[in-house]
XYZ file of C-alpha atoms in Angstrom:
559
model
C -117.815 0.598 34.345
C -116.478 3.521 32.054
C -114.581 6.344 34.767
C -116.480 8.769 32.309
C -119.136 8.781 30.792
C -121.026 12.110 29.328
C -124.738 12.645 28.267
C -125.952 14.808 26.017
C -124.082 17.101 27.739
C -124.401 20.605 26.858
C -122.526 23.874 27.835
C -123.471 27.328 26.875
C -121.577 30.607 27.927
C -123.496 33.777 28.538
C -121.597 36.403 26.794
C -122.648 40.118 26.236
C -124.216 39.890 22.728
C -126.341 36.802 23.642
C -125.607 32.632 25.435
C -122.933 30.781 22.999
C -123.280 27.133 23.158
C -119.953 25.603 23.206
C -121.436 21.922 23.210
C -125.197 20.282 22.555
C -125.429 16.199 22.854
C -122.337 15.594 23.719
C -122.212 11.597 24.492
C -118.659 10.006 25.168
C -117.658 7.750 27.236
C -113.780 6.497 28.293
C -112.891 3.062 29.573
C -110.683 2.238 32.069
C -107.075 1.626 31.034
C -108.358 3.350 27.323
C -107.581 6.806 25.473
C -109.711 8.439 23.679
C -108.913 11.536 21.377
C -111.570 14.539 20.843
C -109.850 16.213 18.248
C -111.291 19.085 15.845
C -110.821 22.910 15.044
C -110.123 25.078 17.874
C -113.179 26.614 18.862
C -115.015 22.860 18.123
C -115.909 22.933 21.818
C -112.828 20.474 22.366
C -111.138 21.441 25.579
C -114.822 22.826 27.463
C -115.998 19.505 27.313
C -112.223 18.334 29.101
C -113.371 21.260 31.601
C -116.788 20.373 32.116
C -115.420 17.126 33.064
C -113.371 18.577 35.573
C -116.049 20.642 37.066
C -113.947 23.535 35.602
C -115.874 25.772 33.397
C -115.616 29.500 34.156
C -118.629 30.920 35.704
C -120.517 32.689 32.559
C -121.256 28.698 31.452
C -123.914 26.725 32.661
C -123.726 22.868 31.968
C -126.471 20.256 31.625
C -127.091 16.678 31.221
C -124.477 13.853 32.450
C -121.129 14.020 33.095
C -120.267 11.153 35.227
C -116.879 10.666 36.347
C -116.589 7.228 37.920
C -119.276 6.926 39.284
C -119.778 11.093 40.455
C -122.099 13.464 38.806
C -120.086 16.347 38.124
C -122.732 18.047 36.806
C -124.652 20.003 39.293
C -121.794 18.798 41.730
C -121.486 21.330 45.019
C -117.700 22.585 44.692
C -116.625 20.657 47.642
C -117.378 17.710 45.991
C -116.129 18.695 43.262
C -112.891 19.447 45.414
C -112.232 16.196 46.758
C -112.479 14.546 42.864
C -110.103 16.725 41.225
C -106.035 15.920 41.716
C -107.631 12.306 43.406
C -109.849 10.962 40.794
C -109.320 13.046 38.121
C -106.519 14.875 37.003
C -105.488 17.420 34.120
C -102.528 18.056 32.393
C -102.432 21.529 30.457
C -100.714 22.379 27.054
C -98.253 24.831 28.488
C -97.116 23.482 31.776
C -95.392 27.121 32.387
C -98.164 28.186 33.415
C -99.125 25.275 34.794
C -96.543 25.678 38.017
C -95.256 28.520 40.671
C -92.793 30.377 39.618
C -91.813 31.434 43.419
C -91.985 27.044 44.444
C -89.977 25.008 43.785
C -91.086 21.939 41.934
C -91.159 19.489 44.603
C -92.796 21.299 46.797
C -95.256 21.668 44.091
C -95.973 17.538 44.306
C -95.795 17.534 47.429
C -98.194 20.407 48.184
C -100.993 17.954 45.764
C -100.449 14.944 48.054
C -101.525 16.892 51.353
C -104.119 17.950 49.463
C -106.166 14.530 49.258
C -104.099 11.919 51.581
C -103.147 12.878 55.444
C -99.654 12.297 55.699
C -96.820 13.881 56.525
C -94.291 16.585 55.230
C -91.224 14.697 54.797
C -93.003 11.875 53.492
C -95.034 13.725 50.770
C -91.017 15.189 50.010
C -90.223 11.731 49.811
C -92.977 10.833 47.340
C -92.754 13.558 45.126
C -88.968 12.764 44.312
C -90.206 9.048 43.661
C -92.531 10.567 41.347
C -89.996 12.775 39.635
C -88.074 9.573 38.986
C -91.107 7.500 37.645
C -91.122 10.270 34.681
C -87.758 10.154 34.246
C -86.666 13.010 35.808
C -82.806 12.607 36.003
C -81.067 13.515 39.693
C -84.421 13.363 41.118
C -83.489 14.666 44.183
C -81.861 18.004 42.985
C -84.660 18.796 40.480
C -86.915 18.383 42.937
C -85.423 21.450 44.757
C -85.287 23.294 41.384
C -87.434 26.176 40.556
C -89.541 25.836 37.290
C -87.355 28.160 34.954
C -84.362 26.394 35.922
C -85.941 23.315 33.880
C -86.168 22.198 30.179
C -89.842 22.822 28.091
C -90.152 18.726 28.345
C -88.794 19.040 31.916
C -90.865 21.085 33.451
C -93.787 18.845 31.031
C -92.674 16.042 33.173
C -93.104 17.811 36.367
C -96.620 18.462 35.403
C -97.627 14.886 35.344
C -96.213 13.809 37.919
C -98.473 16.667 39.976
C -101.069 14.822 37.552
C -100.358 11.225 38.556
C -99.452 12.031 41.949
C -102.961 10.756 43.592
C -102.998 7.622 41.233
C -105.881 8.983 39.400
C -108.740 6.673 37.739
C -108.644 9.231 34.939
C -106.471 11.754 33.338
C -107.615 14.430 30.685
C -104.781 15.402 29.037
C -105.400 18.715 27.166
C -102.783 19.867 24.285
C -99.410 18.070 26.046
C -96.993 18.081 23.719
C -97.952 21.057 21.266
C -94.994 23.382 22.313
C -92.303 19.812 22.977
C -89.950 19.086 20.383
C -90.653 15.504 18.628
C -88.215 13.793 20.355
C -89.453 15.150 23.807
C -92.460 14.807 22.573
C -92.474 10.687 21.828
C -90.744 10.647 25.124
C -93.922 12.068 27.235
C -96.573 10.066 25.056
C -94.000 6.986 26.202
C -93.994 8.225 29.495
C -98.256 8.561 29.573
C -98.932 5.365 27.129
C -96.614 3.057 30.257
C -98.387 4.841 32.724
C -101.998 3.872 31.912
C -101.040 0.419 31.205
C -99.460 0.343 34.480
C -102.590 1.842 36.843
C -105.201 1.483 34.184
C -105.985 4.951 34.299
C -108.163 6.232 31.485
C -106.771 9.216 29.454
C -109.032 11.857 27.270
C -106.613 13.024 24.627
C -107.506 16.625 23.322
C -105.463 16.893 20.444
C -104.860 18.360 17.260
C -101.867 16.704 16.243
C -103.741 13.598 14.597
C -99.739 11.826 14.077
C -100.067 12.066 18.371
C -103.428 10.969 17.606
C -102.653 8.054 15.257
C -99.458 6.972 17.983
C -101.228 7.116 21.510
C -105.151 7.003 21.200
C -107.078 3.853 20.976
C -110.571 5.597 19.688
C -111.774 8.853 18.235
C -114.398 11.596 18.822
C -114.000 14.145 16.422
C -116.514 17.203 17.030
C -117.008 20.302 15.267
C -119.198 23.440 16.476
C -119.565 22.031 19.527
C -121.219 18.348 18.390
C -119.656 15.388 18.125
C -120.124 13.985 14.478
C -117.971 10.849 14.468
C -117.125 8.542 16.985
C -114.217 5.318 16.142
C -111.872 3.497 16.759
C -108.422 5.461 15.913
C -107.449 2.896 12.829
C -111.063 3.401 10.901
C -111.555 7.050 11.495
C -108.343 7.847 10.557
C -108.287 5.947 7.705
C -111.775 4.989 6.699
C -113.167 8.136 8.036
C -117.281 9.114 7.155
C -117.906 12.490 7.867
C -116.913 15.215 5.318
C -115.606 16.733 7.956
C -113.111 14.605 8.913
C -111.527 13.969 5.712
C -111.378 17.859 5.677
C -109.712 17.623 8.631
C -107.384 14.966 8.201
C -106.784 16.380 4.366
C -105.311 19.438 5.508
C -102.760 17.215 7.877
C -98.883 18.126 6.761
C -97.241 14.744 6.303
C -93.910 13.393 6.317
C -92.653 12.300 3.274
C -90.176 9.076 4.322
C -87.721 7.097 2.825
C -89.436 3.771 2.176
C -93.044 2.005 3.333
C -91.978 -1.413 3.360
C -95.847 -1.742 4.329
C -96.937 -0.734 1.625
C -99.070 2.041 2.724
C -98.504 5.490 1.666
C -98.365 8.039 4.370
C -96.232 10.409 2.277
C -96.343 13.402 0.128
C -93.713 15.465 -2.141
C -91.208 17.333 -0.168
C -90.508 20.892 -1.391
C -87.295 21.272 -3.403
C -84.762 23.738 -4.171
C -85.884 25.272 -6.573
C -83.346 25.021 -9.859
C -81.553 28.495 -11.062
C -81.768 30.720 -7.694
C -79.624 33.592 -8.802
C -76.480 34.263 -7.421
C -76.557 37.040 -5.613
C -75.586 38.135 -1.847
C -78.307 36.434 0.636
C -80.781 38.736 2.523
C -79.005 37.479 5.833
C -75.499 35.354 6.224
C -74.249 33.972 9.255
C -70.307 33.482 9.640
C -68.999 31.206 12.068
C -71.182 32.892 14.373
C -70.491 31.519 17.734
C -72.396 32.962 20.929
C -71.618 32.399 24.388
C -73.714 33.055 27.430
C -72.468 33.735 30.489
C -68.343 32.724 31.924
C -66.085 31.202 33.301
C -67.357 27.305 33.783
C -70.814 28.273 34.085
C -70.572 29.318 30.743
C -73.701 28.996 27.407
C -72.173 27.922 23.730
C -75.655 28.307 23.069
C -74.460 28.211 19.418
C -70.790 27.336 18.057
C -69.659 28.293 14.447
C -72.491 28.035 12.331
C -72.568 29.441 8.804
C -76.664 30.031 7.655
C -78.144 32.149 4.563
C -80.807 32.811 3.321
C -81.505 34.381 -0.067
C -84.323 36.943 -1.557
C -87.397 34.639 -2.407
C -85.844 31.458 -0.240
C -87.783 29.844 2.821
C -84.278 27.931 4.727
C -86.276 25.993 7.424
C -84.724 25.708 10.985
C -84.955 22.600 12.818
C -83.668 20.498 15.970
C -84.766 19.706 19.379
C -85.223 21.961 22.335
C -81.835 23.935 23.215
C -79.923 23.051 19.237
C -79.654 26.523 19.070
C -82.556 27.442 16.768
C -83.976 30.941 18.599
C -80.623 31.952 19.393
C -79.953 32.233 15.540
C -83.352 33.546 14.549
C -82.352 36.007 16.895
C -78.674 36.722 16.342
C -80.248 37.524 12.410
C -82.933 39.814 13.661
C -80.264 41.876 15.591
C -81.287 41.237 19.383
C -78.304 38.941 20.374
C -74.744 40.228 19.773
C -72.391 36.838 18.273
C -69.346 35.774 20.472
C -67.685 35.667 17.461
C -68.202 35.500 13.434
C -70.336 37.623 11.354
C -74.031 38.803 10.437
C -74.178 41.281 7.009
C -78.154 41.807 6.570
C -78.831 42.870 3.348
C -74.986 42.796 2.516
C -74.330 45.607 5.693
C -72.386 44.504 8.825
C -75.063 44.159 11.571
C -73.008 43.730 13.917
C -70.865 47.108 13.432
C -73.908 49.242 12.508
C -74.765 51.704 15.277
C -78.002 54.403 16.038
C -79.931 55.055 12.456
C -78.367 52.918 9.951
C -78.711 49.895 12.249
C -82.335 50.527 13.001
C -82.880 51.661 9.440
C -81.468 47.847 8.699
C -84.195 46.331 11.367
C -87.046 47.956 9.513
C -86.406 45.087 6.561
C -87.281 42.598 9.129
C -90.870 41.120 9.970
C -90.970 38.707 12.384
C -93.709 36.582 13.367
C -93.936 34.604 17.161
C -95.119 31.286 18.231
C -98.106 32.661 20.808
C -99.806 36.171 18.818
C -101.468 37.031 22.128
C -98.519 37.464 23.627
C -97.442 39.599 20.652
C -100.273 41.334 20.746
C -101.091 44.246 22.732
C -104.361 43.638 23.933
C -104.848 47.175 24.724
C -104.683 48.150 21.129
C -107.222 47.200 18.396
C -106.465 44.844 15.514
C -105.669 48.435 13.717
C -103.083 50.252 16.185
C -101.095 46.133 16.420
C -100.643 46.342 12.739
C -99.580 50.667 12.093
C -97.521 50.147 15.205
C -94.668 49.854 13.431
C -94.966 52.646 10.751
C -95.342 54.694 13.902
C -92.328 53.934 14.868
C -90.055 53.447 11.152
C -91.780 55.792 8.944
C -93.362 59.012 11.790
C -93.612 61.287 8.351
C -96.418 59.005 7.101
C -100.081 60.405 8.033
C -102.649 59.269 9.288
C -104.891 58.379 6.044
C -101.603 56.741 5.033
C -101.486 54.328 7.360
C -104.780 53.392 7.595
C -104.992 52.983 3.808
C -101.222 50.777 4.195
C -103.382 48.810 7.236
C -106.203 47.858 4.471
C -104.240 46.825 2.227
C -102.383 44.459 4.715
C -105.365 43.056 5.875
C -106.757 42.377 2.094
C -103.103 40.489 1.738
C -103.468 37.727 5.079
C -107.029 37.333 3.891
C -108.878 39.276 7.049
C -112.024 41.759 6.493
C -111.253 45.378 6.890
C -113.974 45.373 9.122
C -111.979 43.003 11.590
C -109.683 46.464 11.387
C -111.491 48.190 15.008
C -111.685 44.920 17.431
C -109.546 43.941 20.404
C -107.428 41.169 19.417
C -108.999 38.731 22.128
C -112.138 39.121 19.926
C -110.676 37.479 17.100
C -109.864 33.242 17.093
C -106.699 32.032 17.365
C -105.847 31.829 13.635
C -107.420 35.501 12.524
C -104.346 36.629 15.766
C -101.860 34.484 14.042
C -102.639 36.401 10.222
C -103.107 39.885 12.201
C -99.432 38.834 13.536
C -98.783 38.407 9.562
C -100.447 41.798 8.790
C -98.021 43.295 11.155
C -94.661 41.743 10.483
C -95.391 42.875 6.279
C -96.750 45.781 7.123
C -93.441 47.331 6.406
C -92.507 45.997 2.907
C -89.912 43.706 4.511
C -86.929 42.079 2.937
C -86.621 39.627 5.879
C -89.198 37.379 7.693
C -88.312 35.530 10.360
C -90.772 33.103 11.504
C -90.643 31.106 14.946
C -92.808 28.482 15.423
C -95.677 30.681 13.598
C -98.393 27.598 13.577
C -97.713 24.977 15.854
C -100.572 26.445 18.668
C -102.454 25.850 15.688
C -105.327 23.344 14.517
C -104.192 21.417 10.825
C -106.591 23.473 8.865
C -105.927 27.069 10.483
C -102.219 26.452 10.260
C -103.324 25.478 6.260
C -104.972 28.634 5.506
C -101.726 30.282 7.758
C -99.014 28.898 5.810
C -100.783 29.049 2.250
C -101.572 32.743 3.113
C -97.430 33.319 4.266
C -96.629 31.206 0.339
C -97.796 33.707 -2.013
C -97.044 36.628 0.248
C -93.996 35.695 -0.541
C -94.399 34.888 -4.082
C -96.147 38.024 -4.686
C -93.122 39.944 -2.540
C -90.365 37.872 -2.335
C -89.274 38.270 0.765
C -86.479 35.916 2.413
C -87.655 33.607 5.532
C -86.472 32.232 8.102
C -88.869 30.019 9.624
C -87.580 27.748 12.638
C -89.972 25.388 13.158
C -89.892 21.781 15.494
C -92.449 20.610 13.028
C -90.828 18.324 10.270
C -93.410 17.422 8.151
C -94.281 21.344 8.122
C -90.796 22.048 7.493
C -90.344 19.969 4.678
C -93.588 20.961 3.500
C -92.840 24.937 3.390
C -88.819 24.861 2.993
C -86.657 24.709 0.110
C -83.694 23.858 2.194
C -83.178 22.943 5.607
C -80.633 23.477 8.372
C -80.743 20.637 11.295
C -79.019 21.797 14.344
C -77.958 20.085 16.951
C -76.420 21.375 20.502
C -75.273 25.011 19.208
C -73.219 23.611 15.677
C -74.996 22.799 12.284
C -75.305 18.688 11.897
C -76.429 18.619 8.584
C -78.088 21.218 5.933
C -79.055 20.565 1.978
C -81.654 21.340 -0.239
C -85.346 19.830 1.862
C -86.655 17.512 -0.701
C -83.343 15.251 0.144
C -81.680 16.385 3.527
C -85.497 14.669 5.078
C -85.724 12.353 2.909
C -82.076 10.621 2.616
C -80.362 12.438 5.525
C -76.931 11.797 6.278
C -76.621 11.972 10.265
C -77.963 9.662 12.546
C -79.611 12.364 14.480
C -81.512 13.272 11.809
C -82.424 10.702 11.358
C -83.422 9.758 15.077
C -85.018 12.800 14.985
C -87.296 11.888 11.750
C -87.917 8.759 13.256
C -89.488 10.821 16.042
C -92.146 12.279 14.143
C -95.950 10.452 14.323
C -97.070 10.231 10.997
C -100.870 10.009 11.286
C -101.298 6.596 9.748
C -101.788 4.550 12.798
C -100.809 1.142 10.995
C -97.664 2.667 9.574
C -97.119 4.882 13.138
C -97.108 1.530 14.646
C -94.415 -0.186 13.103
C -92.446 3.432 13.110
C -92.998 3.579 17.005
C -91.657 0.026 17.769
C -88.451 0.517 14.650
C -87.881 3.828 16.736
C -87.932 1.925 20.021
C -86.035 -1.416 19.272
C -83.284 1.302 17.758
C -83.166 3.438 21.362
C -82.438 0.055 22.468
C -79.339 -0.689 20.452
C -78.053 2.744 21.176
C -78.988 1.929 25.269
C -77.253 -1.340 24.993
């Protein structure tokens, strides 16, 4: 019997402007031990269907049809019945572990609480079981980590804690909503191996909600494609990803950035051309130049060496990709370039001026030439402001003599540049889609016509088609305006597509750097090779071989 079956499931939301259909006639099933991937663009209804299966729809939502979990009807079920299902029969792994965990409670206690909510066990037994679960999900020193707070763990470790909570009561259905989006490729590969092993060992069915087609190829058995609340195509992962039938599925797959590999013994192409470093770049001073930069946080035995003598330079009109695992120092290097972190040693020159030694008005003038685009536009845009006010804020800070009419004209210009209608200017950021908010963030970064743009994971939370649009806009703007771009990302396929040069970082140092077309296709170091081997490609046949090769290599290293 299927562990999850939805039949003609419909979901509507009551809003101030009327009802909105988020799901129409959704029919799907998940078998024990099977993984069904639910894919589609933002707003297609993927997460809404997942929440409906948990009985977690908000108060303004109405569900019709049927959603049966392990023989229990969820639609219309009373809250006490739903509470008994959640955490025991069905559990959920959310996208952002930092928001799923209580920052004021030790992780072991949080896992033990989940166990005691559904099982009649003592506090001592629940605490011991929590340590066992931490060990099962691969947390080192589980007894010690059980006493840690979430902020004391890395992103990958926090996600493992969330998985430990989700499997604490041996659920029959696990719903994973973008469980690897914020993780680097090696941690992502480890999390997928963990979930794969759990499904195989316990027969747990998995409903995977994701926009990462490489993850789908690596992990899913079947795929259901959603468009505007409806499922438009369903089938085995090989059929849907290699032989799509629906036009929308074909467009979705065409937008996926694909990693260029050196060779493919299977004869199956899964590559695209990598961007190469343009010849004949003018021999001018770089826009930003980090030389022998080191950064140390803390002192004595507790000192953390975030950067170790790195050299990074970015010239006008050039994009340099900064890649590496979490904790490698990517974001610290970007903050040094922004003047937000003072280096312990080395020099930082911005537009030919020593940024470290600059003070007061001169320093503000230098930083006015920098634009910043962050990963999460929701957090970087003030919810109390309109779109126009968010974009104009840098003008208010750095162009105080500018009239309100001139500011509005400049806002209209950058809205046109990022391909957003001017009618959005009066809206609040919450009224926009994820892709629109990210383009508002880009407009805000460009409103001062910066000479340097620092983009820190600007597309990781976006689906592939929106990501393609944002990158296309960014590429065209750089061609028109000629700014330098420091592009921080854990998505190597995007970096390969977008950057001319790449800097691979590891444990605060530069492992290797060079033209993208050479470094990411023919890497010189074992670390870069392992990093590339962990990237899932959206071809199930090729990815199956890549995963086997990677696990074999790790086995050799371990031995």
